[in-house]
CSV table of C-alpha atoms and ligand atoms in Angstrom, one decimal:
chain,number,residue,atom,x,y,z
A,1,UNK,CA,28.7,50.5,28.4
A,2,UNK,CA,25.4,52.3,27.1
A,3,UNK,CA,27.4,53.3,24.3
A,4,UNK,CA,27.9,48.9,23.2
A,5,UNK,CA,24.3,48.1,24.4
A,6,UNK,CA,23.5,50.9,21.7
A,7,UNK,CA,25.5,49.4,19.1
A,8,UNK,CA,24.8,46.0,19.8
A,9,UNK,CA,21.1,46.6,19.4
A,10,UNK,CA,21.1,47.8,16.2
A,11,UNK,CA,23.6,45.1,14.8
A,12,UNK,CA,20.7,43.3,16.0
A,13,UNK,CA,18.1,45.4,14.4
A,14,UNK,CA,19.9,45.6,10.9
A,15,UNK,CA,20.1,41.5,11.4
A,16,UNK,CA,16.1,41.2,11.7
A,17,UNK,CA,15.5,43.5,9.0
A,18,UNK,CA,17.6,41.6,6.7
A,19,UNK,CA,16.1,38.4,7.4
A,20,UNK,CA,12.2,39.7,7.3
A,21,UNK,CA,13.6,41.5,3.9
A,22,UNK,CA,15.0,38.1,2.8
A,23,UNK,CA,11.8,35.6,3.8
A,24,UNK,CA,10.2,34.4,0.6
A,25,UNK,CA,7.0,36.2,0.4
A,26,UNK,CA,5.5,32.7,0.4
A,27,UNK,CA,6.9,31.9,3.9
A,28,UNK,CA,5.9,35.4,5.0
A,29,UNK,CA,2.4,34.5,3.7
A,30,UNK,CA,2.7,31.4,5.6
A,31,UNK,CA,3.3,33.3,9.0
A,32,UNK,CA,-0.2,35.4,8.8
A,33,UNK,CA,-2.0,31.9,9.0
A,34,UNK,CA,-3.3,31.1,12.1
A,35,UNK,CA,-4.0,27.2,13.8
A,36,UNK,CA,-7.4,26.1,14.0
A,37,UNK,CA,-9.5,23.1,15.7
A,38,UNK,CA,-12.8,21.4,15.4
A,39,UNK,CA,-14.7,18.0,16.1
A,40,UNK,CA,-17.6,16.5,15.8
A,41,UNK,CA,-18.7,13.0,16.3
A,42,UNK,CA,-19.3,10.9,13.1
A,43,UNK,CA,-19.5,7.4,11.7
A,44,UNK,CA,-19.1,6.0,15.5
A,45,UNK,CA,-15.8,8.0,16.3
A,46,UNK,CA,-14.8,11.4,16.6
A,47,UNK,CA,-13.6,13.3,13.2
A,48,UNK,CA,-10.9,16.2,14.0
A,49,UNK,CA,-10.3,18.8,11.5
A,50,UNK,CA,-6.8,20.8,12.0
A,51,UNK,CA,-6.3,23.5,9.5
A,52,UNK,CA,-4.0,26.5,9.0
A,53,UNK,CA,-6.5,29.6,7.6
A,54,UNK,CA,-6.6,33.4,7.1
A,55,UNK,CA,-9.1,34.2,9.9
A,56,UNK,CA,-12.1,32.5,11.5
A,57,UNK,CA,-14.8,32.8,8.9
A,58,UNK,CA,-12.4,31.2,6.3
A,59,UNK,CA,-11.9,28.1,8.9
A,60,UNK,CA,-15.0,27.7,10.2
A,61,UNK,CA,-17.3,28.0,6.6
A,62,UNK,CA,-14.7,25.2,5.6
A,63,UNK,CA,-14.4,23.1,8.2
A,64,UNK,CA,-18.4,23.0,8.1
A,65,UNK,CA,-18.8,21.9,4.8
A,66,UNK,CA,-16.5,19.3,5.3
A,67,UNK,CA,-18.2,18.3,8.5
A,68,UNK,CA,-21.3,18.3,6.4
A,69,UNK,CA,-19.9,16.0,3.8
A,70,UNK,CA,-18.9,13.5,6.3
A,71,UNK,CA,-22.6,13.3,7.7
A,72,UNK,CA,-23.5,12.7,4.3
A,73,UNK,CA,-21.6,10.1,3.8
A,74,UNK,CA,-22.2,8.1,7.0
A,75,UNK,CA,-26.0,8.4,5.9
A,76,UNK,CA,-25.2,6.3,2.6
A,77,UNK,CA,-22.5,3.7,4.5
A,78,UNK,CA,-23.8,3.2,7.8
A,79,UNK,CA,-24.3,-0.2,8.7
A,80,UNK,CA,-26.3,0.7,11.6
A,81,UNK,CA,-28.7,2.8,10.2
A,82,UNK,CA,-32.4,1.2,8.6
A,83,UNK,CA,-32.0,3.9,6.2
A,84,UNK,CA,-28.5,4.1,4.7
A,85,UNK,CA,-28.3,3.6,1.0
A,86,UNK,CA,-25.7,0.9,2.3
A,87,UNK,CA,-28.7,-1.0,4.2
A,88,UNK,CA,-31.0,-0.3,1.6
A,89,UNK,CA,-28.8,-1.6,-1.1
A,90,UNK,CA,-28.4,-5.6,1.5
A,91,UNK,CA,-32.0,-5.4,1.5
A,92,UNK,CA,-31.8,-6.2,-2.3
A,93,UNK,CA,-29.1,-8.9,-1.8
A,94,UNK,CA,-30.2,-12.0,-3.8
A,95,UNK,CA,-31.8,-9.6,-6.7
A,96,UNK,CA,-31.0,-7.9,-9.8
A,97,UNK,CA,-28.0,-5.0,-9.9
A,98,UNK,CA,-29.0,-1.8,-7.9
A,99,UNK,CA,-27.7,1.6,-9.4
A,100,UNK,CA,-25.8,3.5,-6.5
A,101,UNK,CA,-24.6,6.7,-5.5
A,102,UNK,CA,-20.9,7.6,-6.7
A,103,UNK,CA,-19.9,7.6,-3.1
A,104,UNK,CA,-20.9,3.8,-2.3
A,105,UNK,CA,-19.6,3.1,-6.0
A,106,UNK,CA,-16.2,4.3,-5.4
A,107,UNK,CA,-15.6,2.9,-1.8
A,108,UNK,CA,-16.7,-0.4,-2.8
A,109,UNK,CA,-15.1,-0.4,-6.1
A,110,UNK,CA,-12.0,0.7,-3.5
A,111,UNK,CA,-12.7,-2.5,-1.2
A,112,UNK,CA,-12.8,-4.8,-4.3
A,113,UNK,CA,-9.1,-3.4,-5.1
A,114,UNK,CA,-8.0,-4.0,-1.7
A,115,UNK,CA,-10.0,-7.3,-1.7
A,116,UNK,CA,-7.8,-8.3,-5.2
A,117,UNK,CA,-4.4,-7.3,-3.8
A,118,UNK,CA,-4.9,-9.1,-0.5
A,119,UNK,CA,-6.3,-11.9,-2.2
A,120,UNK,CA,-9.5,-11.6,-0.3
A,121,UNK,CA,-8.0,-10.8,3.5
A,122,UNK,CA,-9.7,-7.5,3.1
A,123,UNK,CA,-13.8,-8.5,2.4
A,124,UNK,CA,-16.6,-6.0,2.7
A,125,UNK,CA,-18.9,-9.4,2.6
A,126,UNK,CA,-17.8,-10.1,6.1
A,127,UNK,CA,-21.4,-8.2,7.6
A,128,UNK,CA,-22.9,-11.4,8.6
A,129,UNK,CA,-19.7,-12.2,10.4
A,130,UNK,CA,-19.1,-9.0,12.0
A,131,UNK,CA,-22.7,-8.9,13.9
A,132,UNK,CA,-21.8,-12.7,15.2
A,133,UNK,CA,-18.1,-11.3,16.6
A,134,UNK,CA,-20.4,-8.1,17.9
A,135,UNK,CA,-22.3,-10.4,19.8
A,136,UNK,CA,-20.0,-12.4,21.0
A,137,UNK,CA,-18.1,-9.0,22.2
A,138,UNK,CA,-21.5,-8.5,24.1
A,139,UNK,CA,-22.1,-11.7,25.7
A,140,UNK,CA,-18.8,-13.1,26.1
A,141,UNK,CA,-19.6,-16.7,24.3
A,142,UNK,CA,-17.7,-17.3,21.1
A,143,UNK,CA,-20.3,-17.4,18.0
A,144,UNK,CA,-22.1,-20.9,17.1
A,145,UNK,CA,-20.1,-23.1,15.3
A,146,UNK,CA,-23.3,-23.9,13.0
A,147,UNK,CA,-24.1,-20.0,12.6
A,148,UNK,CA,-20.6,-19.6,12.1
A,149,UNK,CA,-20.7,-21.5,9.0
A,150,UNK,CA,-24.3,-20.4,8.1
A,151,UNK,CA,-22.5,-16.8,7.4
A,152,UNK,CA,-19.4,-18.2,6.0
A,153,UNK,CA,-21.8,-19.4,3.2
A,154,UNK,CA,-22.8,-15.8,2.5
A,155,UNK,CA,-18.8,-14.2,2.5
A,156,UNK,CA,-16.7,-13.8,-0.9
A,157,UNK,CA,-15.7,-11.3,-3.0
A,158,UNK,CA,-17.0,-13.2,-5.7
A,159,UNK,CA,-20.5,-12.9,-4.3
A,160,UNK,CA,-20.0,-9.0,-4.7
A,161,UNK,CA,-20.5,-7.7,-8.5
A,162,UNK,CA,-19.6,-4.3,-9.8
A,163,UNK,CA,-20.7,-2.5,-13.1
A,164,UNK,CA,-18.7,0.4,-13.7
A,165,UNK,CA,-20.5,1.0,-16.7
A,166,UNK,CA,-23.8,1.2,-15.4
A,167,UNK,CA,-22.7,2.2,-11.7
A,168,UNK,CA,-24.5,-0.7,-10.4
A,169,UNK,CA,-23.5,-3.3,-7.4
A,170,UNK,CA,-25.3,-6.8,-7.5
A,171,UNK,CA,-25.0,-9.1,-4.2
A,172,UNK,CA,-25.6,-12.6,-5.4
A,173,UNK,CA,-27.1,-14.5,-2.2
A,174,UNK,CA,-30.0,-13.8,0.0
A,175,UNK,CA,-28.9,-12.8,3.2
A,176,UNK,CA,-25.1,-11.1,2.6
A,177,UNK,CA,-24.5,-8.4,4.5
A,178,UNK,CA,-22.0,-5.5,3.4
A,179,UNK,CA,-19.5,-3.5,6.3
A,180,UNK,CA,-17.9,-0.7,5.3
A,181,UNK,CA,-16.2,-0.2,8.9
A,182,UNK,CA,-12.3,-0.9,7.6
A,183,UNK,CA,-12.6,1.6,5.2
A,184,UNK,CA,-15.4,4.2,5.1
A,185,UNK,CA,-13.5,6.3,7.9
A,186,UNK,CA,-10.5,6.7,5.0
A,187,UNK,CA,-12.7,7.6,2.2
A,188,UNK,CA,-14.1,10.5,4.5
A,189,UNK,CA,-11.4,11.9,5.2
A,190,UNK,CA,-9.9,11.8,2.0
A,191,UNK,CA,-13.1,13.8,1.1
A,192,UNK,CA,-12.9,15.9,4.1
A,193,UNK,CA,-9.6,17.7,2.7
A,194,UNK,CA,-11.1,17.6,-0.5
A,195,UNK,CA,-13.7,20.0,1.1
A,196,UNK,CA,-11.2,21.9,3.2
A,197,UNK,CA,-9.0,22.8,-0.4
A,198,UNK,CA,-11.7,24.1,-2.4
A,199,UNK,CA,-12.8,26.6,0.1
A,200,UNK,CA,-8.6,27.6,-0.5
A,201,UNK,CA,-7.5,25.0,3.0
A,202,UNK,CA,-4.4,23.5,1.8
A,203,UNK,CA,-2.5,22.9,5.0
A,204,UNK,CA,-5.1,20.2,7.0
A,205,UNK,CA,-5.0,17.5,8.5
A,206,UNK,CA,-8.5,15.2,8.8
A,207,UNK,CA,-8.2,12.6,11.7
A,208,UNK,CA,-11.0,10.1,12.0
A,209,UNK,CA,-10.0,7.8,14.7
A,210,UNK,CA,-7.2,6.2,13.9
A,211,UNK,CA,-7.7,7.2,10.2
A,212,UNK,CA,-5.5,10.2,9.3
A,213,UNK,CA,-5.5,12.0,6.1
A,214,UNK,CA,-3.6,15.3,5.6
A,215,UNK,CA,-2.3,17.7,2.9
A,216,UNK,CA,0.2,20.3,2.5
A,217,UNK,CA,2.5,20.6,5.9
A,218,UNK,CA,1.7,23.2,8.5
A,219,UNK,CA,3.3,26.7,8.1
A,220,UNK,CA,7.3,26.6,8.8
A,221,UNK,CA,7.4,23.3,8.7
A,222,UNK,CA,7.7,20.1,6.4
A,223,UNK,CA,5.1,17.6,7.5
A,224,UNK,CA,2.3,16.9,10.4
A,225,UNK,CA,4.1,15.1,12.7
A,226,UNK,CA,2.0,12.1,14.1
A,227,UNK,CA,2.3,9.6,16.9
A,228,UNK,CA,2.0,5.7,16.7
A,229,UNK,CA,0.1,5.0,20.2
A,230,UNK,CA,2.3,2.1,21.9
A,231,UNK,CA,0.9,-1.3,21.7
A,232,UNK,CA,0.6,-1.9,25.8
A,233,UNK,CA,-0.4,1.1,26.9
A,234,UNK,CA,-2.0,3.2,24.3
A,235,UNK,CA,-2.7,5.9,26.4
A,236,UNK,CA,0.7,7.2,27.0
A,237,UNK,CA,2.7,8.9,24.8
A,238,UNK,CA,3.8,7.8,21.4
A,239,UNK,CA,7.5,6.8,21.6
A,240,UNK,CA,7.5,6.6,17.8
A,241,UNK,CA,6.8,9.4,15.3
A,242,UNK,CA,5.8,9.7,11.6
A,243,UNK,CA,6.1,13.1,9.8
A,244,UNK,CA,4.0,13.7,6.6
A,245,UNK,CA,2.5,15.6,4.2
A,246,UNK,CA,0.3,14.9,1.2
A,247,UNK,CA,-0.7,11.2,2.6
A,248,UNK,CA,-2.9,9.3,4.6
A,249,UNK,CA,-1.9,7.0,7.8
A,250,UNK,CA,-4.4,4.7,8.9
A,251,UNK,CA,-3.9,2.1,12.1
A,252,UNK,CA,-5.8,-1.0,12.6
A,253,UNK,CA,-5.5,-2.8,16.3
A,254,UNK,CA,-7.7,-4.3,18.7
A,255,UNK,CA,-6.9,-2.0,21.0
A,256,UNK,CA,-10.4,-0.8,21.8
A,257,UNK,CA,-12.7,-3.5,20.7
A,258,UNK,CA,-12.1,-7.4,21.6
A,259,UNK,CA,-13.3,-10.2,23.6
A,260,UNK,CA,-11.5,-11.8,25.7
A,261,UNK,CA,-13.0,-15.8,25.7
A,262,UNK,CA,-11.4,-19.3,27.3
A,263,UNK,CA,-8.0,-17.3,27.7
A,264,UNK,CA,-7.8,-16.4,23.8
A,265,UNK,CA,-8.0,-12.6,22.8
A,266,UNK,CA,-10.2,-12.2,19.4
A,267,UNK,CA,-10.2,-8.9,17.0
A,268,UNK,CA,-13.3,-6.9,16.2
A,269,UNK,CA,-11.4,-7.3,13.0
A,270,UNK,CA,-12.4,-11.2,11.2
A,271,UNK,CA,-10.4,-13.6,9.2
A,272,UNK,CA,-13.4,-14.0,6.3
A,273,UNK,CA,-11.9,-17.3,5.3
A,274,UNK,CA,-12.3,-18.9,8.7
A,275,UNK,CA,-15.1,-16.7,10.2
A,276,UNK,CA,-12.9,-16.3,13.6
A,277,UNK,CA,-11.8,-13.0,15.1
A,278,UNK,CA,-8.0,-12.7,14.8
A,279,UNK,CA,-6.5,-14.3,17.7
A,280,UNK,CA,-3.5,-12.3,19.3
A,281,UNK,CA,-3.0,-8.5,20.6
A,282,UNK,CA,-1.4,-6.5,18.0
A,283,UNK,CA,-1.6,-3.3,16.2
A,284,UNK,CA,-0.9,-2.4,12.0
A,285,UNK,CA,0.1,1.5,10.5
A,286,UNK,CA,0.5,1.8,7.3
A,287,UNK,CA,0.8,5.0,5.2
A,288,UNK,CA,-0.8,5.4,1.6
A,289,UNK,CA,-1.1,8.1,-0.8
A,290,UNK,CA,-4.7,8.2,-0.2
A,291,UNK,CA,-7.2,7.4,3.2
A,292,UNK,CA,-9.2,4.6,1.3
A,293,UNK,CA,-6.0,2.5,1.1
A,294,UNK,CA,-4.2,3.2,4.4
A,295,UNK,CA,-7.5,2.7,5.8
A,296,UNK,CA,-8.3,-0.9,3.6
A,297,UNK,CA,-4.9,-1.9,3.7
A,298,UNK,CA,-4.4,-1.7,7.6
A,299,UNK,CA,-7.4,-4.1,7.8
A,300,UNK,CA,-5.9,-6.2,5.2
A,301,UNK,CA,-2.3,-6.7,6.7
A,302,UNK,CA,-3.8,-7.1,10.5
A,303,UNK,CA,-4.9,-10.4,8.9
A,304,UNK,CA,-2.2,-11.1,6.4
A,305,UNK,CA,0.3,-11.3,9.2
A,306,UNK,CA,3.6,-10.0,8.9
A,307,UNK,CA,5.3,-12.0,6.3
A,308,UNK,CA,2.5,-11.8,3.3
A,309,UNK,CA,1.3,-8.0,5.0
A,310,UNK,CA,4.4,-6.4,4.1
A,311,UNK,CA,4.8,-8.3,0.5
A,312,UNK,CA,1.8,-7.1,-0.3
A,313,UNK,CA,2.6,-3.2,1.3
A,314,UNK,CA,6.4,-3.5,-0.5
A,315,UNK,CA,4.6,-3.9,-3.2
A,316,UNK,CA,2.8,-1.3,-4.0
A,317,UNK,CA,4.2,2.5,-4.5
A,318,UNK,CA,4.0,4.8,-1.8
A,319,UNK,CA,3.0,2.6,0.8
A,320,UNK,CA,4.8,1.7,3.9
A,321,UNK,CA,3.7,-0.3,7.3
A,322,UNK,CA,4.4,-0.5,10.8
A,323,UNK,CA,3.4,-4.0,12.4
A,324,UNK,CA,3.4,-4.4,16.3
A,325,UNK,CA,2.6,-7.3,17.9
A,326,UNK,CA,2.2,-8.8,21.4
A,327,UNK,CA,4.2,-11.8,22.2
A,328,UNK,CA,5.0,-13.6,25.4
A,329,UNK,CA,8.9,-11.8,25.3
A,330,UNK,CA,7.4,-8.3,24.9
A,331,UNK,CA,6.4,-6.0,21.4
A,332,UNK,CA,7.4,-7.5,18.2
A,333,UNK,CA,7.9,-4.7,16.1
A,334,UNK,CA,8.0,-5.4,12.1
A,335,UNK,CA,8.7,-2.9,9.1
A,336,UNK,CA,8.3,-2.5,5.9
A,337,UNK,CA,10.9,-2.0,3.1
A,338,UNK,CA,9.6,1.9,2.8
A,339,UNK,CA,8.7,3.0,6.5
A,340,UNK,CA,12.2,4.3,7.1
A,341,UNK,CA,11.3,6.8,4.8
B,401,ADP,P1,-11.3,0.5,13.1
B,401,ADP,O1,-12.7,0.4,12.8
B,401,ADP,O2,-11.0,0.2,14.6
B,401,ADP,O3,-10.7,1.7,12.6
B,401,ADP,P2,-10.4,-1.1,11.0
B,401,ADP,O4,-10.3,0.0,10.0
B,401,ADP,O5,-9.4,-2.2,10.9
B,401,ADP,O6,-10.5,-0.7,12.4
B,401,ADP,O7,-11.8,-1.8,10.6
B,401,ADP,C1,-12.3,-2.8,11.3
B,401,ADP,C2,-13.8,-3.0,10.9
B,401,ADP,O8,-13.9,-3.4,9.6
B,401,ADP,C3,-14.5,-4.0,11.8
B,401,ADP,O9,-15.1,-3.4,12.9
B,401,ADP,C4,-15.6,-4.5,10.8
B,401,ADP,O10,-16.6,-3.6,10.7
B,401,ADP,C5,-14.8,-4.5,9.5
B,401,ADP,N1,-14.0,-5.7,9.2
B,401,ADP,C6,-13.7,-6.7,10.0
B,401,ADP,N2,-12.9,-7.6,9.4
B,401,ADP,C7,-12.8,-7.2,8.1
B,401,ADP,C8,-12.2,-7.8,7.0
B,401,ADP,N3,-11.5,-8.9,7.0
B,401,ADP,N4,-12.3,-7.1,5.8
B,401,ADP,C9,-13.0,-5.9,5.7
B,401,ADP,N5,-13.6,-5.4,6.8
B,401,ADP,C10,-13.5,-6.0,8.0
B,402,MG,MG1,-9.1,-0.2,8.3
């Protein structure tokens, strides 16, 4: 009996050995990193870094800097602070071209994209807009018809001109108001793992909300795998599961902020050819190479709908959606072309 225990363990020794001897050193390289965790509360929600590093010092020193770089960018595209470049830049709505920073170049050179593929469903003109729908979340009274159509007058894409050359953004009526809330959240956390990879973080995953970006897959395995909150109860368990690596996932819902008036259920997020909150209880994923689209994009099929949403997502490369919406039989659930993937 001790005699086969014996043998049996070192069949079992010889077996380990072999395998250790046979893991690529890349994999065994993999298995010294350890899991780390960090938040802190930016642009209005909570960022969370996850990251696969050496030791401490290595995660913490990055994890900062990246922290750092979203602060810095909520200081230029705050819409609530008197001092953001962002409010500094409305203030000259009605005047000549400003010059701006990269940063607010880029996003809203990103927006205007968005705004062109979704023929104007995604509109970072929609700030006067957005503060009547705040109030109305406040007070419970839908907006006044004649301020409705006050703002209207100041919401276009047209009204919002970029030069490239120059770097400079020109708002064309008195009044407009820019809001950066559908996709600043992406653009940081695209920058976030920028941060994270040149202090040598390659396996991180930046979540802002419900604005994920992440890069190479966690040791051992071959993607982050992330939940889809249910539509009904968003509180319980994800039922469904996305596993990626190298993308960004961004959801769009009005999950947390709506107003419930005269029986009808209206979005934080606002229809800028009507100037009305969408109506309805539903919730929109999609998956992009990069946070500033997933981000952008998510806003932009929420009020496409279904049908012209996922056109617009089949049509471009790499992207894919998830559309769930409310109806009176239970959760409609809608796909894109790509999302099996
Ligand atoms: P969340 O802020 O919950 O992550 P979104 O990314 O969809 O959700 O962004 C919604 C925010 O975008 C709104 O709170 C508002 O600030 C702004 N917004 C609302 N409607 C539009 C729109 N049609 N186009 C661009 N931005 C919008
Ligand atoms: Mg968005």
């Amino acid at each position: 009996m001790a005699n086969v225990w014996r043998k049996d363990s070192l069949v079992i020794s010889l077996v380990m050995y072999f395998l250790w001897a046979n893991i690529p050193a890349s994999l065994s390289q993999e298995l010294l990193l350890t899991r780390f965790e960090f938040t802190q509360p930016h642009m209005g929600t909570l960022f969370r870094i996850v990251c696969y590093a050496r030791d401490t010092t290595t995660a913490e020193r990055a994890s900062n800097a990246a922290f750092d770089r979203i602060a810095g960018l909520d200081h230029i595209m705050s819409d609530y602070s008197p001092t953001s470049e962002l409010t500094l830049l409305c203030q000259q709505a009605g005047g000549p071209p400003t010059k701006v920073s990269e940063d607010l170049f880029c996003v809203l050179s990103g927006s205007q994209e968005t705004a062109r593929l979704s023929e104007g469903a995604f509109d970072v003109t929609v700030g006067p807009l957005v503060r009547l729908w705040r109030r109305a979340r406040r007070t419970r009274e839908l907006p006044d018809p004649a301020r409705l159509a006050q703002a209207l007058e100041l919401v276009g894409v047209d009204k919002l001109r970029l030069d490239e050359k120059s770097r400079t953004v020109q708002l064309l009526r008195k009044g407009m108001a820019l809001d950066l809330g559908g996709i600043a959240k992406g653009y940081a956390a695209d920058e976030a793992l920028k941060l994270l990879d040149q202090h040598g973080i390659d396996k991180a995953l930046v979540a802002a909300g419900g604005d994920i970006a992440v890069s190479g897959s966690p040791p051992g395995s071959d993607g982050w795998n992330i939940g889809i909150a249910p539509l009904e109860s968003p509180e319980t368990p994800p039922t469904r599961y996305l596993r990626l690596c190298h993308a960004a996932v961004s959801t769009s819902g009005d999950a947390e902020q709506f107003v419930e008036i005269g029986g009808k259920r209206y979005s934080h997020i606002v229809d800028p050819r009507t100037g009305i909150g969408l109506i309805g209880h539903s919730s929109v994923t999609v998956v992009a190479p990069k946070g500033i689209a997933s981000d952008s994009l998510a806003t932009a099929v929420s009020v496409l709908g279904p049908k012209r949403g996922l056109e617009l997502v089949d049509s471009m490369e790499g992207t894919a959606a998830l559309i769930l919406q409310a109806t009176a039989d239970g959760v409609g659930a809608y796909c894109s072309k790509r999302w099996k993937d």
